[in-house]
PDB file of C-alpha atoms in Angstrom:
ATOM      1  CA  MET J 171      38.112  -3.707 105.160  1.00  0.00           C
ATOM      2  CA  ARG J 172      36.363  -0.679 103.640  1.00  0.00           C
ATOM      3  CA  VAL J 173      34.492  -0.189 106.769  1.00  0.00           C
ATOM      4  CA  ILE J 174      37.743  -0.907 109.255  1.00  0.00           C
ATOM      5  CA  ALA J 175      39.539   1.667 106.995  1.00  0.00           C
ATOM      6  CA  ALA J 176      36.694   4.314 107.121  1.00  0.00           C
ATOM      7  CA  SER J 177      36.590   4.212 111.059  1.00  0.00           C
ATOM      8  CA  LEU J 178      40.490   4.227 110.988  1.00  0.00           C
ATOM      9  CA  LEU J 179      40.146   7.357 108.774  1.00  0.00           C
ATOM     10  CA  ALA J 180      37.668   9.100 111.317  1.00  0.00           C
ATOM     11  CA  ALA J 181      40.132   8.147 113.935  1.00  0.00           C
ATOM     12  CA  LEU J 182      43.039   9.672 112.574  1.00  0.00           C
ATOM     13  CA  GLY J 183      40.905  12.484 111.795  1.00  0.00           C
ATOM     14  CA  ALA J 184      40.054  13.126 115.024  1.00  0.00           C
ATOM     15  CA  VAL J 185      43.874  13.144 116.273  1.00  0.00           C
ATOM     16  CA  LEU J 186      45.201  15.126 113.519  1.00  0.00           C
ATOM     17  CA  ASP J 187      42.347  17.763 113.487  1.00  0.00           C
ATOM     18  CA  PRO J 188      40.719  18.411 116.871  1.00  0.00           C
ATOM     19  CA  VAL J 189      38.014  21.250 116.929  1.00  0.00           C
ATOM     20  CA  GLN J 190      35.390  21.787 119.891  1.00  0.00           C
ATOM     21  CA  ILE J 191      32.411  24.100 119.634  1.00  0.00           C
ATOM     22  CA  PRO J 192      30.929  25.806 122.926  1.00  0.00           C
ATOM     23  CA  SER J 193      27.136  25.684 123.137  1.00  0.00           C
ATOM     24  CA  ASP J 194      26.444  29.508 122.400  1.00  0.00           C
ATOM     25  CA  ALA J 195      30.039  30.926 121.405  1.00  0.00           C
ATOM     26  CA  CYS J 196      33.225  29.507 120.186  1.00  0.00           C
ATOM     27  CA  SER J 197      36.532  30.500 122.228  1.00  0.00           C
ATOM     28  CA  MET J 198      39.254  31.792 120.446  1.00  0.00           C
ATOM     29  CA  GLN J 199      41.424  28.831 121.943  1.00  0.00           C
ATOM     30  CA  ASP J 200      38.416  26.028 121.524  1.00  0.00           C
ATOM     31  CA  THR J 201      39.814  22.754 120.313  1.00  0.00           C
ATOM     32  CA  CYS J 202      36.972  20.023 118.764  1.00  0.00           C
ATOM     33  CA  SER J 203      36.924  16.318 118.731  1.00  0.00           C
ATOM     34  CA  LEU J 204      34.914  14.163 116.588  1.00  0.00           C
ATOM     35  CA  ASP J 205      32.698  11.471 117.967  1.00  0.00           C
ATOM     36  CA  VAL J 206      34.573   8.488 116.976  1.00  0.00           C
ATOM     37  CA  ASP J 207      34.850   4.950 118.965  1.00  0.00           C
ATOM     38  CA  VAL J 208      38.854   4.421 118.713  1.00  0.00           C
ATOM     39  CA  ALA J 209      38.203   1.483 120.972  1.00  0.00           C
ATOM     40  CA  GLU J 210      35.727  -0.177 118.227  1.00  0.00           C
ATOM     41  CA  VAL J 211      38.509   0.453 115.445  1.00  0.00           C
ATOM     42  CA  THR J 212      41.288  -1.145 117.613  1.00  0.00           C
ATOM     43  CA  THR J 213      39.078  -4.307 118.372  1.00  0.00           C
ATOM     44  CA  ALA J 214      38.231  -4.547 114.807  1.00  0.00           C
ATOM     45  CA  LEU J 215      41.856  -4.510 113.999  1.00  0.00           C
ATOM     46  CA  ARG J 216      43.017  -6.784 116.665  1.00  0.00           C
ATOM     47  CA  GLY J 217      44.492 -10.388 115.836  1.00  0.00           C
ATOM     48  CA  LYS J 218      45.004  -9.401 111.898  1.00  0.00           C
ATOM     49  CA  PRO J 219      48.863  -9.749 110.952  1.00  0.00           C
ATOM     50  CA  ALA J 220      50.707  -6.544 111.406  1.00  0.00           C
ATOM     51  CA  SER J 221      51.704  -6.289 107.730  1.00  0.00           C
ATOM     52  CA  GLU J 222      47.645  -6.064 107.240  1.00  0.00           C
ATOM     53  CA  ASN J 223      47.203  -3.728 109.664  1.00  0.00           C
ATOM     54  CA  GLU J 224      50.060  -1.439 108.551  1.00  0.00           C
ATOM     55  CA  LYS J 225      48.618  -1.310 105.133  1.00  0.00           C
ATOM     56  CA  ILE J 226      45.353  -0.489 106.174  1.00  0.00           C
ATOM     57  CA  TYR J 227      46.697   2.316 108.316  1.00  0.00           C
ATOM     58  CA  TRP J 228      49.039   3.841 105.488  1.00  0.00           C
ATOM     59  CA  GLU J 229      46.097   3.758 103.104  1.00  0.00           C
ATOM     60  CA  ALA J 230      43.931   5.156 105.339  1.00  0.00           C
ATOM     61  CA  ARG J 231      46.137   7.820 106.272  1.00  0.00           C
ATOM     62  CA  LYS J 232      46.758   8.647 102.551  1.00  0.00           C
ATOM     63  CA  GLU J 233      43.211   8.937 101.895  1.00  0.00           C
ATOM     64  CA  LEU J 234      42.823  11.250 104.935  1.00  0.00           C
ATOM     65  CA  VAL J 235      45.508  13.672 103.453  1.00  0.00           C
ATOM     66  CA  ASP J 236      44.227  13.698 100.456  1.00  0.00           C
ATOM     67  CA  LEU J 237      40.636  14.248 101.664  1.00  0.00           C
ATOM     68  CA  LYS J 238      41.911  17.171 103.584  1.00  0.00           C
ATOM     69  CA  THR J 239      44.040  18.497 100.774  1.00  0.00           C
ATOM     70  CA  GLN J 240      40.910  18.304  98.665  1.00  0.00           C
ATOM     71  CA  MET J 241      38.680  20.199 101.241  1.00  0.00           C
ATOM     72  CA  GLN J 242      41.106  23.003 102.089  1.00  0.00           C
ATOM     73  CA  LYS J 243      41.057  23.734  98.485  1.00  0.00           C
ATOM     74  CA  VAL J 244      37.212  23.695  98.361  1.00  0.00           C
ATOM     75  CA  SER J 245      36.697  25.515 101.562  1.00  0.00           C
ATOM     76  CA  ALA J 246      39.250  28.241 100.215  1.00  0.00           C
ATOM     77  CA  LYS J 247      37.355  28.609  96.953  1.00  0.00           C
ATOM     78  CA  ALA J 248      33.963  28.629  98.891  1.00  0.00           C
ATOM     79  CA  TYR J 249      35.135  31.055 101.434  1.00  0.00           C
ATOM     80  CA  LYS J 250      36.711  33.593  98.558  1.00  0.00           C
ATOM     81  CA  ALA J 251      33.014  33.699  96.972  1.00  0.00           C
ATOM     82  CA  ASN J 252      31.121  33.911 100.115  1.00  0.00           C
ATOM     83  CA  LEU J 253      33.202  37.131 100.931  1.00  0.00           C
ATOM     84  CA  ALA J 254      32.707  38.851  97.567  1.00  0.00           C
ATOM     85  CA  LEU J 255      28.906  38.490  98.392  1.00  0.00           C
ATOM     86  CA  LEU J 256      28.926  40.379 101.431  1.00  0.00           C
ATOM     87  CA  THR J 257      28.233  43.893 101.810  1.00  0.00           C
ATOM     88  CA  THR J 258      29.905  44.682 105.280  1.00  0.00           C
ATOM     89  CA  PRO J 259      33.642  45.667 104.951  1.00  0.00           C
ATOM     90  CA  GLN J 260      36.252  43.464 106.268  1.00  0.00           C
ATOM     91  CA  VAL J 261      39.533  44.851 107.730  1.00  0.00           C
ATOM     92  CA  ASN J 262      42.596  43.943 109.211  1.00  0.00           C
ATOM     93  CA  GLY J 263      44.652  45.347 112.272  1.00  0.00           C
ATOM     94  CA  THR J 264      46.608  48.513 110.348  1.00  0.00           C
ATOM     95  CA  GLN J 265      42.791  49.684 109.136  1.00  0.00           C
ATOM     96  CA  LEU J 266      40.839  49.149 112.256  1.00  0.00           C
ATOM     97  CA  SER J 267      43.398  51.203 114.035  1.00  0.00           C
ATOM     98  CA  GLU J 268      43.389  53.686 111.331  1.00  0.00           C
ATOM     99  CA  MET J 269      39.577  54.003 111.544  1.00  0.00           C
ATOM    100  CA  THR J 270      39.448  54.556 115.229  1.00  0.00           C
ATOM    101  CA  SER J 271      42.637  56.540 115.485  1.00  0.00           C
ATOM    102  CA  LYS J 272      41.141  59.364 112.607  1.00  0.00           C
ATOM    103  CA  ALA J 273      37.952  59.392 114.766  1.00  0.00           C
ATOM    104  CA  GLU J 274      35.971  60.403 111.735  1.00  0.00           C
ATOM    105  CA  LYS J 275      32.816  58.142 112.879  1.00  0.00           C
ATOM    106  CA  ASP J 276      31.933  55.609 115.658  1.00  0.00           C
ATOM    107  CA  THR J 277      32.770  51.947 114.465  1.00  0.00           C
ATOM    108  CA  LEU J 278      30.969  48.959 115.165  1.00  0.00           C
ATOM    109  CA  VAL J 279      33.102  45.991 114.895  1.00  0.00           C
ATOM    110  CA  VAL J 280      32.051  42.243 114.797  1.00  0.00           C
ATOM    111  CA  PHE J 281      35.147  40.024 115.407  1.00  0.00           C
ATOM    112  CA  PHE J 282      34.534  36.387 114.122  1.00  0.00           C
ATOM    113  CA  ALA J 283      36.468  33.665 112.529  1.00  0.00           C
ATOM    114  CA  PRO J 284      35.282  31.577 109.774  1.00  0.00           C
ATOM    115  CA  TRP J 285      35.557  28.120 111.199  1.00  0.00           C
ATOM    116  CA  CYS J 286      33.223  29.410 114.224  1.00  0.00           C
ATOM    117  CA  PRO J 287      29.553  28.058 113.462  1.00  0.00           C
ATOM    118  CA  HIS J 288      27.924  30.809 115.347  1.00  0.00           C
ATOM    119  CA  CYS J 289      29.932  33.413 113.621  1.00  0.00           C
ATOM    120  CA  GLN J 290      29.079  31.604 110.096  1.00  0.00           C
ATOM    121  CA  GLN J 291      25.418  32.351 110.662  1.00  0.00           C
ATOM    122  CA  TYR J 292      25.924  35.895 111.583  1.00  0.00           C
ATOM    123  CA  VAL J 293      28.857  37.035 109.598  1.00  0.00           C
ATOM    124  CA  LEU J 294      28.923  34.878 106.597  1.00  0.00           C
ATOM    125  CA  HIS J 295      25.306  33.602 105.794  1.00  0.00           C
ATOM    126  CA  ASP J 296      21.898  33.101 107.274  1.00  0.00           C
ATOM    127  CA  LYS J 297      21.152  29.473 109.025  1.00  0.00           C
ATOM    128  CA  ASN J 298      20.160  28.197 105.372  1.00  0.00           C
ATOM    129  CA  GLY J 299      23.572  29.111 104.137  1.00  0.00           C
ATOM    130  CA  ASP J 300      22.813  32.203 102.196  1.00  0.00           C
ATOM    131  CA  PRO J 301      25.508  34.849 101.923  1.00  0.00           C
ATOM    132  CA  THR J 302      23.113  37.516 100.685  1.00  0.00           C
ATOM    133  CA  LYS J 303      20.820  36.988 103.892  1.00  0.00           C
ATOM    134  CA  ALA J 304      23.759  36.875 106.015  1.00  0.00           C
ATOM    135  CA  PRO J 305      22.406  38.669 109.370  1.00  0.00           C
ATOM    136  CA  LEU J 306      25.127  41.242 109.538  1.00  0.00           C
ATOM    137  CA  ASP J 307      24.770  42.593 106.135  1.00  0.00           C
ATOM    138  CA  VAL J 308      20.855  42.956 106.937  1.00  0.00           C
ATOM    139  CA  PHE J 309      21.510  44.676 110.077  1.00  0.00           C
ATOM    140  CA  ARG J 310      23.939  47.016 108.073  1.00  0.00           C
ATOM    141  CA  GLY J 311      21.626  47.501 105.239  1.00  0.00           C
ATOM    142  CA  GLU J 312      19.134  48.726 107.686  1.00  0.00           C
ATOM    143  CA  LEU J 313      21.322  51.023 109.390  1.00  0.00           C
ATOM    144  CA  GLU J 314      22.367  52.499 106.060  1.00  0.00           C
ATOM    145  CA  ALA J 315      18.715  52.905 105.117  1.00  0.00           C
ATOM    146  CA  ASP J 316      17.638  54.960 108.102  1.00  0.00           C
ATOM    147  CA  GLY J 317      20.937  57.323 107.490  1.00  0.00           C
ATOM    148  CA  SER J 318      22.947  55.848 110.658  1.00  0.00           C
ATOM    149  CA  LEU J 319      25.733  54.991 108.392  1.00  0.00           C
ATOM    150  CA  LYS J 320      26.504  58.878 107.888  1.00  0.00           C
ATOM    151  CA  HIS J 321      27.942  58.390 111.699  1.00  0.00           C
ATOM    152  CA  LEU J 322      28.648  55.024 112.190  1.00  0.00           C
ATOM    153  CA  ASP J 323      30.867  52.602 110.117  1.00  0.00           C
ATOM    154  CA  VAL J 324      30.078  49.004 110.640  1.00  0.00           C
ATOM    155  CA  VAL J 325      32.722  46.385 109.895  1.00  0.00           C
ATOM    156  CA  SER J 326      34.023  42.600 110.604  1.00  0.00           C
ATOM    157  CA  TYR J 327      37.490  41.689 111.431  1.00  0.00           C
ATOM    158  CA  ASP J 328      38.581  38.050 110.477  1.00  0.00           C
ATOM    159  CA  THR J 329      40.676  36.813 113.856  1.00  0.00           C
ATOM    160  CA  ALA J 330      41.670  33.518 111.849  1.00  0.00           C
ATOM    161  CA  ALA J 331      43.603  35.870 109.482  1.00  0.00           C
ATOM    162  CA  HIS J 332      44.417  38.842 111.479  1.00  0.00           C
ATOM    163  CA  GLY J 333      44.172  37.581 115.142  1.00  0.00           C
ATOM    164  CA  ARG J 334      47.755  38.549 116.245  1.00  0.00           C
ATOM    165  CA  GLU J 335      47.322  42.018 115.110  1.00  0.00           C
ATOM    166  CA  ILE J 336      44.279  43.096 117.008  1.00  0.00           C
ATOM    167  CA  PRO J 337      44.422  46.824 117.944  1.00  0.00           C
ATOM    168  CA  SER J 338      44.936  47.237 121.559  1.00  0.00           C
ATOM    169  CA  GLY J 339      41.825  48.139 123.683  1.00  0.00           C
ATOM    170  CA  PHE J 340      39.966  45.126 121.916  1.00  0.00           C
ATOM    171  CA  HIS J 341      39.730  42.063 124.228  1.00  0.00           C
ATOM    172  CA  VAL J 342      38.476  39.034 122.191  1.00  0.00           C
ATOM    173  CA  GLN J 343      38.269  35.795 123.906  1.00  0.00           C
ATOM    174  CA  TYR J 344      35.586  34.983 122.495  1.00  0.00           C
ATOM    175  CA  ILE J 345      33.826  34.653 118.910  1.00  0.00           C
ATOM    176  CA  PRO J 346      31.760  36.476 117.708  1.00  0.00           C
ATOM    177  CA  THR J 347      32.668  39.669 119.861  1.00  0.00           C
ATOM    178  CA  VAL J 348      30.914  42.912 118.985  1.00  0.00           C
ATOM    179  CA  TYR J 349      32.543  46.442 120.093  1.00  0.00           C
ATOM    180  CA  MET J 350      31.689  49.798 119.756  1.00  0.00           C
ATOM    181  CA  ALA J 351      34.870  51.997 119.215  1.00  0.00           C
ATOM    182  CA  ALA J 352      33.292  55.853 119.801  1.00  0.00           C
ATOM    183  CA  LYS J 353      34.969  58.507 118.333  1.00  0.00           C
ATOM    184  CA  ASP J 354      35.610  60.158 121.947  1.00  0.00           C
ATOM    185  CA  GLY J 355      38.151  56.841 122.310  1.00  0.00           C
ATOM    186  CA  ARG J 356      35.959  54.691 124.471  1.00  0.00           C
ATOM    187  CA  LYS J 357      35.776  50.568 123.249  1.00  0.00           C
ATOM    188  CA  THR J 358      33.011  49.118 124.659  1.00  0.00           C
ATOM    189  CA  PRO J 359      31.980  45.178 124.433  1.00  0.00           C
ATOM    190  CA  TYR J 360      28.563  44.222 123.506  1.00  0.00           C
ATOM    191  CA  GLN J 361      26.948  41.626 125.757  1.00  0.00           C
ATOM    192  CA  GLY J 362      24.214  39.439 124.348  1.00  0.00           C
ATOM    193  CA  ASN J 363      23.200  37.801 121.373  1.00  0.00           C
ATOM    194  CA  PRO J 364      24.154  40.064 118.006  1.00  0.00           C
ATOM    195  CA  GLY J 365      21.239  38.654 116.215  1.00  0.00           C
ATOM    196  CA  ASP J 366      18.881  40.647 118.647  1.00  0.00           C
ATOM    197  CA  LYS J 367      18.789  43.819 116.453  1.00  0.00           C
ATOM    198  CA  ASP J 368      16.647  45.905 119.081  1.00  0.00           C
ATOM    199  CA  LYS J 369      19.380  45.507 121.401  1.00  0.00           C
ATOM    200  CA  MET J 370      22.142  46.061 119.191  1.00  0.00           C
ATOM    201  CA  ARG J 371      20.794  49.312 118.157  1.00  0.00           C
ATOM    202  CA  ALA J 372      20.190  50.202 121.660  1.00  0.00           C
ATOM    203  CA  PHE J 373      23.753  49.230 122.339  1.00  0.00           C
ATOM    204  CA  ILE J 374      25.030  51.370 119.343  1.00  0.00           C
ATOM    205  CA  LYS J 375      22.927  54.311 120.912  1.00  0.00           C
ATOM    206  CA  LEU J 376      24.354  53.769 124.382  1.00  0.00           C
ATOM    207  CA  ALA J 377      27.983  53.118 123.583  1.00  0.00           C
ATOM    208  CA  GLY J 378      28.318  55.434 120.635  1.00  0.00           C
ATOM    209  CA  SER J 379      28.833  59.045 120.646  1.00  0.00           C
ATOM    210  CA  TRP J 380      26.721  60.683 117.897  1.00  0.00           C
ATOM    211  CA  HIS J 381      23.210  60.107 119.419  1.00  0.00           C
TER     212      HIS J 381
END
C-alpha cells in the first residue's frame, strides 16, 4: 500500500503542480510535468474496493498537501537566506523605472525567476549551489574591480515577484533575459549566454553609452 500511495502521490503532484523546463532557457509561460506513469497507478488500484481506493487517495492527497506546505516554508527560508548572500542589488519595477529615468548611469539588468534552473545557476548560485560564487555576482565584482561600476549599474529583477510591473521597453519572454538600458534611452536585449563574460563585456561596450 505504501508503494501505491507513493505512486498516487507523485501522480497528484504532476496534476496539481505542473512545470516544464526548456533545454536552454525558461519561458515565462512554461509549465512542467513530472515523469509519472499514471496508467501504472491506475492498474495497481484497479479491482480494489472503492472504500480502500478512496482511503488511499485521500491519505495520499493529505500527505501531498502537507509536503507541499512544508516545502514552501523551507524554500522561502532558503531563498531569503540566499538573497542575503548576494551582492548584486535586486530591484522592482518602480526602482528600475527610477534608475532608467534618472539616466545617471547605464543599467545592466538581468530578469530572472527563482524557479528557473538556468536563472538559479546564474543569478542565485553557481552550479554547485554556492550563493557566494553566483556567476552574476562574480561578473559584477570584476566590473567593480576595473572601475566599470562608476558608469554602470548592474541589477537583477525577480519576475516571479514583480512580473506585472516590468517597465515599458523591456520585453521579457524568456528568462534569464539581459538588457542594457543606456543613459541615452536605448534599451537593448542581450543575445547569447550571459555566462560568457567576454561576450557580456563586448555587449556592455556596444550597447552602453559611456565607452
